[in-house]
Coordinates of C-alpha atoms in Angstrom, one line a residue:
Chain R
M1 CA 63.9 60.0 117.4
K2 CA 63.2 56.7 115.3
Y3 CA 59.8 58.3 115.1
V4 CA 61.5 61.5 113.4
K5 CA 63.6 59.5 110.4
K6 CA 61.0 57.3 109.7
I7 CA 58.0 60.9 109.6
T8 CA 60.7 62.5 106.8
F9 CA 61.3 59.1 105.0
V10 CA 57.7 59.5 104.5
F11 CA 57.6 62.5 104.3
V12 CA 60.3 62.9 101.4
L13 CA 58.7 59.6 99.7
A14 CA 56.2 62.1 99.2
V15 CA 57.2 65.4 98.1
S16 CA 59.2 63.2 95.8
S17 CA 56.6 61.9 94.3
L18 CA 54.8 65.1 94.0
S19 CA 52.6 65.0 90.2
A20 CA 51.9 68.3 88.8
Q21 CA 48.7 68.9 90.0
T22 CA 50.7 69.6 92.9
L23 CA 50.8 72.8 94.7
F24 CA 53.9 73.6 98.0
D25 CA 53.5 76.1 99.6
H26 CA 55.7 77.6 103.5
D27 CA 55.9 79.9 105.5
Y28 CA 58.2 80.5 108.5
Y29 CA 58.6 82.6 111.6
A30 CA 61.9 83.2 113.4
S31 CA 62.3 85.2 117.4
N32 CA 65.0 85.1 119.9
L33 CA 64.1 85.7 123.1
N34 CA 65.8 86.9 126.0
S35 CA 64.2 86.6 129.8
F36 CA 66.1 87.3 133.3
S37 CA 63.6 86.4 135.8
F38 CA 64.3 87.6 139.7
F39 CA 63.3 84.8 142.7
N40 CA 62.3 85.6 146.4
P41 CA 65.8 84.9 148.4
D42 CA 63.2 82.9 151.0
L43 CA 62.4 81.0 148.5
A44 CA 65.3 80.1 147.1
K45 CA 67.5 79.4 150.7
L46 CA 64.6 76.8 150.8
T47 CA 64.8 75.1 146.9
Q48 CA 69.2 75.4 146.4
S49 CA 68.1 78.4 144.0
P50 CA 69.5 81.4 142.6
T51 CA 68.0 84.7 143.5
E52 CA 68.3 85.5 140.2
W53 CA 68.7 84.1 136.3
Q54 CA 69.0 84.6 132.4
D55 CA 67.3 82.1 129.7
Q56 CA 68.3 83.1 126.0
Q57 CA 65.9 81.6 123.4
L58 CA 66.8 81.4 119.2
H59 CA 63.7 80.3 117.7
F60 CA 62.7 79.7 113.9
R61 CA 59.0 77.6 112.9
W62 CA 58.6 76.7 109.6
N63 CA 55.5 75.1 108.6
G64 CA 54.7 73.3 105.2
Y65 CA 51.7 73.1 103.2
L66 CA 50.9 70.2 100.0
Y67 CA 48.4 70.4 98.1
F68 CA 48.0 67.2 95.6
G69 CA 45.1 68.0 94.0
D70 CA 41.6 69.9 95.2
D71 CA 40.8 66.6 97.7
I72 CA 44.4 65.7 99.7
S73 CA 45.5 68.6 101.7
S74 CA 48.7 67.9 104.3
Q75 CA 50.7 70.6 106.4
V76 CA 53.9 70.1 108.7
S77 CA 55.2 72.1 111.0
V78 CA 58.6 71.9 112.9
R79 CA 59.9 73.7 115.5
S80 CA 63.0 74.4 116.4
R81 CA 64.7 75.6 119.9
L82 CA 68.6 77.1 119.6
F83 CA 68.6 77.2 124.6
T84 CA 71.4 78.6 126.4
G85 CA 71.2 80.0 129.6
H86 CA 70.5 78.7 133.7
Q87 CA 66.8 76.2 132.3
W88 CA 69.3 74.7 129.2
K89 CA 72.5 74.3 132.1
E90 CA 70.6 73.9 134.9
N91 CA 67.9 71.9 133.9
P92 CA 65.7 72.8 137.1
N93 CA 62.4 70.4 136.8
G94 CA 63.7 68.3 134.6
F95 CA 63.7 70.4 131.3
R96 CA 66.0 68.6 129.0
E97 CA 64.0 65.6 130.1
L98 CA 60.5 68.1 129.0
L99 CA 61.4 68.8 125.8
T100 CA 62.2 64.9 124.0
N101 CA 59.3 63.1 126.8
D102 CA 57.5 63.3 122.5
G103 CA 57.9 61.0 120.1
L104 CA 58.2 63.6 117.4
A105 CA 60.7 65.4 119.9
F106 CA 64.6 65.2 119.7
N107 CA 68.0 67.2 120.9
S108 CA 69.6 68.0 118.1
V109 CA 72.7 69.8 119.8
S110 CA 73.5 68.8 123.9
K111 CA 76.3 70.4 125.7
D112 CA 76.3 71.6 129.0
G113 CA 75.8 75.0 127.6
V114 CA 73.8 74.5 124.2
G115 CA 71.4 73.4 123.6
V116 CA 68.9 72.2 119.8
N117 CA 65.8 71.7 120.2
H118 CA 63.2 70.5 117.6
Q119 CA 60.0 69.2 117.5
I120 CA 57.4 68.7 115.2
D121 CA 54.3 69.3 116.4
R122 CA 51.6 69.4 112.4
L123 CA 52.0 66.5 110.7
Y124 CA 48.7 64.9 109.2
I125 CA 47.0 64.3 105.2
Q126 CA 44.1 65.7 104.9
W127 CA 40.7 65.1 102.9
E128 CA 38.5 67.6 102.4
K129 CA 35.5 67.4 99.7
K130 CA 31.7 70.1 100.1
D131 CA 30.6 68.6 103.5
W132 CA 33.6 66.5 104.8
N133 CA 36.4 67.1 106.3
V134 CA 38.8 64.5 107.5
R135 CA 42.1 64.5 109.1
L136 CA 45.1 62.3 110.4
G137 CA 48.0 62.6 112.2
R138 CA 49.1 64.9 113.9
Q139 CA 47.5 67.7 114.4
R140 CA 45.3 70.8 117.1
I141 CA 42.3 70.5 117.8
N142 CA 41.0 73.4 119.2
W143 CA 37.4 72.9 120.6
G144 CA 36.8 75.8 123.1
I145 CA 34.3 78.5 122.8
Q146 CA 35.7 81.4 125.1
N147 CA 39.6 83.4 124.5
Y148 CA 41.2 81.7 126.8
W149 CA 40.9 78.6 130.0
N150 CA 39.1 76.7 127.4
P151 CA 36.2 73.3 129.6
H152 CA 35.9 72.7 125.8
D153 CA 39.2 71.4 125.4
L154 CA 39.8 68.0 125.6
F155 CA 42.2 67.1 123.0
N156 CA 45.3 70.7 123.0
Q157 CA 44.2 72.5 125.8
T158 CA 47.2 75.9 126.1
N159 CA 48.9 77.1 128.7
F160 CA 48.4 80.5 128.9
F161 CA 51.7 81.4 130.8
D162 CA 53.5 80.0 127.9
F163 CA 53.1 83.3 126.0
D164 CA 55.6 81.9 124.1
Y165 CA 54.4 78.8 121.9
I166 CA 51.4 80.9 120.3
E167 CA 50.9 77.9 118.6
N168 CA 50.3 76.0 121.0
P169 CA 50.5 71.5 120.6
G170 CA 48.9 69.1 118.6
T171 CA 48.0 65.8 119.5
D172 CA 47.9 62.5 117.6
A173 CA 44.3 61.6 116.8
I174 CA 42.0 61.5 113.9
R175 CA 39.2 63.5 113.3
I176 CA 35.9 63.4 111.1
T177 CA 34.0 66.6 110.5
Y178 CA 30.7 66.7 109.1
Y179 CA 28.7 69.8 107.7
P180 CA 24.7 69.3 107.8
Q181 CA 23.7 73.0 107.0
A182 CA 25.6 75.8 107.1
N183 CA 25.2 77.1 110.7
Q184 CA 25.5 73.1 112.1
S185 CA 28.9 70.7 112.1
V186 CA 29.2 67.0 113.6
E187 CA 33.4 66.3 115.2
V188 CA 34.3 63.0 116.1
A189 CA 37.7 63.1 116.8
I190 CA 39.3 59.3 118.8
D191 CA 43.3 59.8 120.0
K192 CA 44.3 56.9 122.5
N193 CA 42.9 58.7 126.0
I194 CA 40.0 60.4 123.7
I195 CA 36.5 60.1 122.5
A196 CA 34.8 62.7 121.5
S197 CA 32.0 64.4 119.2
L198 CA 31.1 68.0 119.0
Y199 CA 27.5 69.4 117.6
K200 CA 27.7 72.9 116.9
I201 CA 24.9 75.1 115.5
N202 CA 24.0 78.9 115.7
R203 CA 20.3 80.1 116.7
F204 CA 19.6 83.7 117.2
D205 CA 22.2 85.2 116.6
Y206 CA 24.5 83.2 119.3
D207 CA 27.3 80.1 118.5
F208 CA 26.2 76.6 120.9
Q209 CA 28.2 73.8 120.7
F210 CA 27.8 70.1 122.9
L211 CA 30.4 68.5 124.1
T212 CA 30.0 64.6 125.0
A213 CA 33.0 61.6 125.0
K214 CA 34.9 59.2 126.7
Y215 CA 37.6 60.9 128.3
F216 CA 40.9 59.2 129.6
R217 CA 38.5 57.0 131.8
E218 CA 35.7 59.5 132.8
F219 CA 32.5 60.5 131.3
C220 CA 32.6 64.0 129.5
L221 CA 29.6 65.6 129.2
G222 CA 29.3 69.8 128.1
F223 CA 28.2 73.0 126.6
G224 CA 29.4 76.2 125.5
W225 CA 27.8 79.6 123.4
A226 CA 29.3 82.4 122.3
G227 CA 27.2 85.9 121.5
Q228 CA 26.2 89.4 122.4
L229 CA 24.8 91.0 125.0
K230 CA 24.0 94.5 123.4
N231 CA 27.7 95.2 122.2
M232 CA 29.4 93.4 124.9
G233 CA 30.9 90.0 123.6
F234 CA 29.8 87.1 125.3
K235 CA 30.7 83.5 126.1
G236 CA 30.1 80.7 128.7
E237 CA 31.7 77.5 128.3
F238 CA 31.3 74.3 131.1
S239 CA 31.8 70.0 131.4
Y240 CA 31.1 68.0 133.7
F241 CA 33.9 64.5 134.3
Q242 CA 31.8 62.0 136.4
D243 CA 34.5 58.6 136.6
D244 CA 33.0 55.2 134.9
K245 CA 33.5 53.5 138.0
K246 CA 33.8 56.3 140.9
R247 CA 37.2 55.9 141.3
E248 CA 37.1 60.1 141.8
I249 CA 34.9 62.3 142.4
N250 CA 32.8 63.7 139.2
E251 CA 33.9 67.7 138.2
F252 CA 32.8 70.5 137.4
I253 CA 34.0 73.5 135.2
G254 CA 33.0 76.6 134.4
S255 CA 33.9 79.9 132.8
I256 CA 31.8 82.7 131.6
S257 CA 32.9 85.5 130.0
L258 CA 32.6 89.5 128.9
D259 CA 34.9 91.8 126.3
Y260 CA 34.1 94.6 125.0
N261 CA 36.2 97.5 121.9
F262 CA 35.7 101.0 122.9
R263 CA 35.3 103.1 119.9
N264 CA 38.6 104.9 121.4
G265 CA 40.6 101.8 120.8
V266 CA 41.0 100.6 124.1
Y267 CA 39.2 96.7 124.3
L268 CA 38.8 95.3 127.6
S269 CA 38.6 91.3 129.1
W270 CA 37.2 89.6 132.1
T271 CA 36.8 86.3 132.6
Y272 CA 35.8 83.8 135.9
L273 CA 36.7 80.3 135.6
Y274 CA 35.1 77.5 138.4
K275 CA 36.2 74.6 138.8
N276 CA 35.1 71.7 141.9
N277 CA 38.3 70.0 142.1
T278 CA 41.7 71.9 143.0
L279 CA 44.8 70.7 141.8
P280 CA 48.1 70.9 143.4
F281 CA 49.8 74.0 141.8
N282 CA 53.6 74.9 142.6
P283 CA 54.2 79.0 141.2
L284 CA 57.4 78.1 139.9
E285 CA 56.7 75.8 136.9
L286 CA 54.3 78.9 135.6
Y287 CA 55.1 77.5 132.1
Q288 CA 55.6 73.3 131.8
M289 CA 52.7 73.5 134.4
E290 CA 50.8 70.3 132.9
T291 CA 47.3 72.0 131.7
S292 CA 43.8 70.0 130.7
A293 CA 40.1 69.9 130.2
K294 CA 39.4 69.9 133.7
N295 CA 42.8 71.5 134.8
P296 CA 43.1 75.1 132.5
I297 CA 44.6 77.1 135.7
P298 CA 43.9 74.9 139.1
F299 CA 42.0 77.1 142.0
E300 CA 38.1 76.5 142.3
Y301 CA 37.5 80.5 141.8
N302 CA 39.6 81.9 138.4
F303 CA 39.5 85.4 137.4
M304 CA 41.2 87.0 134.7
Y305 CA 41.2 90.4 133.6
Q306 CA 42.1 91.7 130.2
A307 CA 43.1 94.9 128.7
Q308 CA 44.6 95.8 125.1
Y309 CA 45.4 99.2 123.7
N310 CA 46.5 100.8 120.9
V311 CA 48.4 103.6 121.7
F312 CA 49.1 104.3 117.6
P313 CA 48.9 101.8 115.1
L314 CA 52.4 100.8 116.0
V315 CA 52.6 100.6 119.4
Q316 CA 50.2 98.0 121.5
V317 CA 49.9 98.3 125.0
G318 CA 48.3 95.0 126.9
G319 CA 47.9 93.3 130.6
A320 CA 46.8 90.6 131.6
L321 CA 45.9 90.6 135.7
I322 CA 45.0 86.7 137.4
H323 CA 44.7 85.7 140.7
D324 CA 42.0 82.6 142.4
K325 CA 39.3 84.4 145.4
N326 CA 41.7 84.4 148.5
L327 CA 44.3 86.1 146.4
D328 CA 46.9 82.9 147.1
F329 CA 48.0 83.9 143.5
V330 CA 47.9 86.2 142.4
F331 CA 49.7 86.8 138.4
I332 CA 50.4 90.9 137.1
N333 CA 52.0 90.4 133.2
P334 CA 51.9 94.2 131.7
Q335 CA 53.4 93.8 127.9
I336 CA 54.4 96.6 125.2
T337 CA 54.4 95.2 121.5
F338 CA 56.1 97.5 119.2
S339 CA 55.9 97.2 115.0
I340 CA 59.8 97.9 113.9
Y341 CA 59.2 97.0 109.5
E342 CA 56.7 95.9 107.8
S343 CA 57.8 91.8 109.1
I344 CA 59.3 92.6 112.3
D345 CA 57.6 93.7 115.7
F346 CA 59.8 93.9 119.5
M347 CA 57.9 93.1 122.5
V348 CA 58.3 93.2 125.0
S349 CA 57.1 91.7 128.6
S350 CA 56.4 91.1 132.9
Q351 CA 55.2 88.6 134.1
N352 CA 55.1 88.5 138.3
N353 CA 53.5 86.3 141.0
W354 CA 52.5 86.4 144.2
S355 CA 51.8 83.3 145.7
R356 CA 50.4 82.3 149.5
I357 CA 54.1 81.0 151.5
S358 CA 53.6 80.1 154.9
N359 CA 50.2 82.4 155.2
E360 CA 51.7 85.3 153.9
T361 CA 52.2 86.1 150.7
K362 CA 54.6 87.3 148.9
E363 CA 56.7 87.7 145.5
T364 CA 57.3 84.6 143.7
Q365 CA 58.6 85.0 140.8
Q366 CA 59.7 88.2 138.0
T367 CA 60.4 87.9 134.4
I368 CA 61.4 90.1 132.3
F369 CA 60.6 89.3 128.4
T370 CA 62.2 90.7 125.2
R371 CA 61.6 89.3 121.7
L372 CA 62.4 90.4 117.7
Q373 CA 60.3 88.1 116.0
W374 CA 60.9 87.9 111.4
N375 CA 58.0 86.5 109.8
F376 CA 58.6 86.0 106.1
Chain K
M1 CA -4.7 127.6 100.3
K2 CA -2.4 127.8 102.8
K3 CA -2.8 123.3 103.6
L4 CA -2.3 123.6 99.4
L5 CA 0.9 125.5 99.8
L6 CA 1.3 123.3 102.9
L7 CA 1.1 120.0 100.9
F8 CA 2.4 121.3 98.3
L9 CA 5.9 121.7 100.7
L10 CA 5.9 118.8 102.2
S11 CA 5.2 116.3 98.8
S12 CA 8.5 118.2 97.5
Y13 CA 10.0 117.5 100.6
A14 CA 9.3 113.8 99.7
I15 CA 9.7 113.8 96.3
Q16 CA 13.6 115.6 97.2
A17 CA 13.8 112.5 99.7
Q18 CA 12.4 109.7 98.0
D19 CA 15.7 111.7 95.5
A20 CA 18.2 111.8 97.3
Y21 CA 17.0 107.8 98.5
D22 CA 17.3 106.7 94.7
I23 CA 20.9 108.5 94.4
I24 CA 22.6 106.6 97.0
K25 CA 20.5 103.5 96.6
R26 CA 21.4 103.5 92.7
S27 CA 24.8 104.4 93.8
D28 CA 24.9 101.4 96.5
D29 CA 23.6 99.4 94.1
H30 CA 26.4 100.1 91.6
L31 CA 29.0 99.2 94.3
R32 CA 28.2 96.3 95.7
G33 CA 25.7 95.0 92.5
A34 CA 24.7 91.1 93.6
S35 CA 28.1 90.2 94.8
N36 CA 31.7 91.0 94.6
K37 CA 35.3 89.8 94.9
A38 CA 38.0 92.1 95.6
E39 CA 41.8 92.0 96.0
M40 CA 43.2 95.3 97.5
S41 CA 46.0 96.9 99.6
I42 CA 45.3 99.0 102.1
E43 CA 48.3 101.3 102.9
I44 CA 48.6 103.0 106.5
Q45 CA 50.4 106.1 105.5
R46 CA 51.8 108.6 108.7
P47 CA 54.1 111.4 108.3
K48 CA 57.8 109.1 109.2
W49 CA 56.0 105.2 108.7
S50 CA 54.1 103.1 106.2
R51 CA 52.1 100.2 106.1
T52 CA 50.7 97.7 103.5
M53 CA 48.1 95.5 104.4
E54 CA 47.0 93.4 101.4
V55 CA 43.1 91.7 101.5
K56 CA 41.3 89.0 99.7
A57 CA 37.3 90.1 99.7
W58 CA 34.1 88.4 98.7
A59 CA 30.7 90.1 99.3
L60 CA 26.9 89.3 99.5
G61 CA 24.3 92.3 99.0
S62 CA 25.1 94.5 102.5
E63 CA 25.0 90.9 105.0
Y64 CA 27.8 88.2 103.9
S65 CA 30.9 89.2 103.3
F66 CA 34.1 87.5 103.9
I67 CA 38.1 89.1 104.1
L68 CA 41.4 87.1 103.6
V69 CA 44.3 88.6 105.0
Q70 CA 47.4 88.1 102.6
A71 CA 49.8 90.6 103.7
P72 CA 52.1 91.2 106.8
A73 CA 53.2 88.2 106.8
R74 CA 52.3 88.6 110.6
D75 CA 48.9 88.4 109.7
K76 CA 48.5 86.1 106.5
G77 CA 45.6 84.1 106.2
T78 CA 43.5 85.1 108.9
V79 CA 39.6 86.0 108.4
F80 CA 36.5 88.0 108.9
L81 CA 34.0 86.5 108.3
K82 CA 30.3 88.7 108.6
R83 CA 26.6 87.1 108.2
E84 CA 24.1 89.6 108.9
N85 CA 24.8 91.0 112.8
E86 CA 28.0 88.8 113.1
I87 CA 31.4 89.3 112.9
W88 CA 34.2 85.7 113.7
N89 CA 37.7 86.1 113.4
W90 CA 39.9 82.8 112.0
Q91 CA 43.3 82.1 113.3
P92 CA 44.9 79.8 111.8
K93 CA 48.2 79.8 113.9
I94 CA 45.7 78.3 116.6
E95 CA 43.5 77.1 114.3
K96 CA 40.4 78.4 116.3
V97 CA 37.4 80.9 115.5
I98 CA 36.5 83.9 117.5
K99 CA 33.8 85.2 117.7
L100 CA 34.2 88.7 117.8
P101 CA 32.1 91.7 119.4
P102 CA 29.5 93.8 118.2
S103 CA 31.3 96.9 118.9
M104 CA 34.2 95.9 117.2
M105 CA 33.1 97.0 114.0
M106 CA 33.3 100.4 115.2
Q107 CA 37.3 99.7 115.5
S108 CA 39.7 101.0 113.0
W109 CA 40.5 98.2 110.6
M110 CA 44.2 96.7 111.6
G111 CA 45.2 99.5 112.5
S112 CA 44.0 102.2 109.2
D113 CA 42.4 104.9 109.0
F114 CA 39.6 102.2 108.2
T115 CA 36.8 101.6 110.0
N116 CA 35.5 97.9 110.6
D117 CA 32.6 99.2 109.2
D118 CA 33.1 100.5 106.3
L119 CA 35.2 97.6 105.1
I120 CA 32.6 95.6 106.0
K121 CA 29.7 97.4 105.4
E122 CA 27.3 96.4 108.5
S123 CA 25.8 99.7 108.3
S124 CA 23.1 100.6 105.5
I125 CA 23.9 104.0 104.5
L126 CA 19.8 103.0 102.4
T127 CA 18.8 101.9 105.6
D128 CA 20.9 103.5 108.5
Y129 CA 20.3 106.6 107.8
T130 CA 17.6 110.0 106.0
H131 CA 18.3 111.3 103.0
E132 CA 18.4 114.8 101.7
I133 CA 20.4 116.7 98.3
I134 CA 21.9 119.8 99.9
G135 CA 23.5 120.7 96.7
D136 CA 25.7 119.2 93.2
T137 CA 29.6 121.0 93.1
T138 CA 32.0 118.9 90.9
L139 CA 34.7 116.2 91.5
L140 CA 37.8 114.9 88.6
E141 CA 35.6 116.9 86.0
R142 CA 32.6 115.0 87.1
P143 CA 29.0 116.8 87.7
C144 CA 28.2 115.7 91.7
H145 CA 25.2 115.8 93.7
I146 CA 26.2 116.2 97.6
I147 CA 23.5 114.1 99.6
E148 CA 23.7 114.7 103.7
L149 CA 22.8 111.1 105.3
T150 CA 21.8 111.3 109.2
A151 CA 22.1 108.8 111.5
K152 CA 18.1 107.3 112.4
E153 CA 17.4 107.5 115.8
D154 CA 17.6 103.9 116.6
A155 CA 20.9 102.9 114.0
A156 CA 23.6 101.5 115.1
V157 CA 25.9 103.1 112.9
V158 CA 29.3 104.4 114.0
W159 CA 28.5 108.4 112.2
G160 CA 26.4 110.5 113.6
K161 CA 26.4 112.9 109.3
I162 CA 27.6 111.3 106.3
N163 CA 27.9 114.0 103.1
L164 CA 28.1 112.2 100.2
Y165 CA 29.3 113.3 96.9
I166 CA 27.5 111.6 94.1
D167 CA 28.9 111.5 90.2
K168 CA 25.6 112.2 88.3
K169 CA 26.7 110.0 85.3
D170 CA 27.5 107.1 86.5
F171 CA 26.4 107.0 90.9
L172 CA 30.1 106.7 91.8
Q173 CA 30.4 107.8 95.4
M174 CA 33.4 111.1 94.2
A175 CA 33.6 112.0 98.1
S176 CA 32.2 111.5 101.7
E177 CA 32.5 113.3 103.8
F178 CA 32.7 111.6 107.9
Y179 CA 30.8 113.8 111.2
D180 CA 30.6 112.4 114.7
E181 CA 27.2 112.4 116.3
D182 CA 28.8 114.7 117.7
G183 CA 28.9 117.0 114.0
Y184 CA 32.1 117.2 114.0
L185 CA 33.7 116.7 111.3
I186 CA 36.6 113.1 111.5
N187 CA 37.4 111.8 107.9
K188 CA 37.2 112.2 104.5
M189 CA 37.3 110.2 101.4
D190 CA 38.4 110.7 98.4
A191 CA 37.7 109.2 95.2
S192 CA 40.4 109.0 92.4
D193 CA 42.0 106.7 89.9
I194 CA 38.7 106.0 87.5
K195 CA 38.3 103.0 85.7
Y196 CA 37.4 99.4 83.9
F197 CA 36.9 96.8 86.4
G198 CA 35.3 94.1 83.6
D199 CA 32.6 96.6 82.7
K200 CA 31.9 98.3 85.5
I201 CA 33.7 101.8 86.2
L202 CA 34.5 102.5 89.5
P203 CA 37.5 104.5 90.8
A204 CA 39.8 102.3 92.1
T205 CA 41.7 103.8 94.9
L206 CA 39.7 105.3 97.9
K207 CA 42.6 107.8 100.1
M208 CA 40.1 108.6 103.5
T209 CA 42.2 111.2 105.5
P210 CA 41.5 111.8 109.4
F211 CA 39.7 115.7 109.4
E212 CA 42.5 116.7 112.5
E213 CA 45.4 114.7 111.9
E214 CA 48.4 116.2 109.4
G215 CA 50.2 113.9 107.5
Q216 CA 47.7 111.2 107.7
R217 CA 46.3 108.9 105.0
T218 CA 44.7 105.5 105.0
I219 CA 45.0 104.2 100.8
L220 CA 42.9 101.6 99.1
Q221 CA 43.7 100.4 95.8
Y222 CA 41.8 97.9 94.2
K223 CA 44.1 95.6 91.9
S224 CA 41.4 93.5 91.2
M225 CA 37.6 93.6 91.1
E226 CA 35.3 91.0 89.6
Y227 CA 31.0 91.7 89.9
N228 CA 27.9 89.5 90.4
I229 CA 30.2 86.0 90.9
D230 CA 28.7 83.0 91.7
I231 CA 28.1 82.5 95.7
N232 CA 25.7 83.4 97.3
E233 CA 24.2 82.8 101.3
S234 CA 25.8 79.4 101.6
F235 CA 29.6 80.9 100.7
F236 CA 29.8 82.4 103.8
T237 CA 29.8 79.4 106.4
Q238 CA 32.3 78.5 109.1
Q239 CA 33.4 76.4 107.4
N240 CA 34.7 78.2 104.0
M241 CA 36.0 80.2 106.7
K242 CA 39.3 77.8 106.8
R243 CA 38.8 77.2 103.5
L244 CA 39.9 80.3 101.9
R245 CA 43.0 80.6 99.5

């Protein structure tokens, strides 16, 4: 909370001292997400949880951009959400605390049945000239070359299951990018736990990237590519982590993917991820799951299949199937999106997961989401 | 004598093919210029609804292009970059560059009746097709050649055959008919609203109509068009992709 006040003060000061050369731009969207969840009765008894519940969320996102002349710019983005329903009221798995465990997040309303949370997830200043770009502050450093499951996303790993956070979190860092040639870039980024560099080059119709980092107390090397096999997209991303004092095992994690657009508009993709160090996984905490470059998904062998099709220009259907090698975890996520009006979309989606519980794979949880979104 | 006749026939065919090629080349050069920058709106019309997109586009020859989406708000700031055979997509919301599979080119452009290829012009009507003049006609009071383009066997193109109606005076592409590999007519494009952009005469409106879908069409309207702007190959980079406004 104290950070929020300080930052707001600095931002107000900056805005109030705007010169004639300064340009301001902003955009925003609002959405309403409702979810209906059904929980396995045996597990519900075991964990003293209800067998079904509902959640409602009103979401408002605002992105502000300031351009101070040609070279310097700044972005501030605020994500505000109003919660009612089970998660807020019953606070399972420390839901409320998770919302505010970040220095730039706070609850402006915190009552029994309703809560309002605000989070500043972008707040940076940027200097950009010719072949240089320097960015300081809370920003998204998106180093993955794969579409999903990115062992190179050291700073901001995404959680595939948390689909409502389109923008994904930011990190407090300084990042310097230099473009030595049109087909190359070198980036160095530093935050409180990570010092990392990424070199990118385009050759033979492929993008290649090389990662080196000190990641917490480990050294990390990575290699990735994005190219094509005939008309199919072909991507790969690998990382190797070695503990500096051999306290933990060396970890290897790699993913490859293929994707293709058929002439009739069907898009298919296949992604495979292997990691040698598996981590404990709680199927009830899909959205709160701690993901990292070493753990975009917890199992040893992971498979994802995706499909998308525009039935009409206004209606898009799609889905994802994720599972591990032994089918100890199976996740199915069908989705349909309607463009109701030029700026309004309506989505219905369902997340269903099956997990192995005492030697038997059972449907663990089913959640149905409806989301109405206005873009401005 | 027979040989002479054959030679004559062959040479007249070659001259004719050359003529057809030259006409297409002049038309393509006229349309493209060395480089250009355009602002356009694309309206998808269906019997019960319509959607409008607004984009800015930069192009250098047929090899390099940028498309920046400005509307609708949902997709604002999205950029497509094409460099020779490669295509990338910049998603500003997640600040990520995504390399797209080459098969993406055959897709419809954001739900419209134009394919990505129609807009970005990956395939070249000059090098990927053979050309033959098959007749003439008059469109919007302009006498036109009708030229048949047949896809070369090894060319990675969307259409099997294209009939182009090219204005004899200013080399404007007044209409095009797009056929699939099996020879079925799929789309028809009509140009209208011919006017000057700077010192260049061009149709400001292009209407793409799918042949078998009643009441469907996509209308592309140029709001502005600048030719021979000061950009070179090094403008079309992933670095600039993030900077376009």
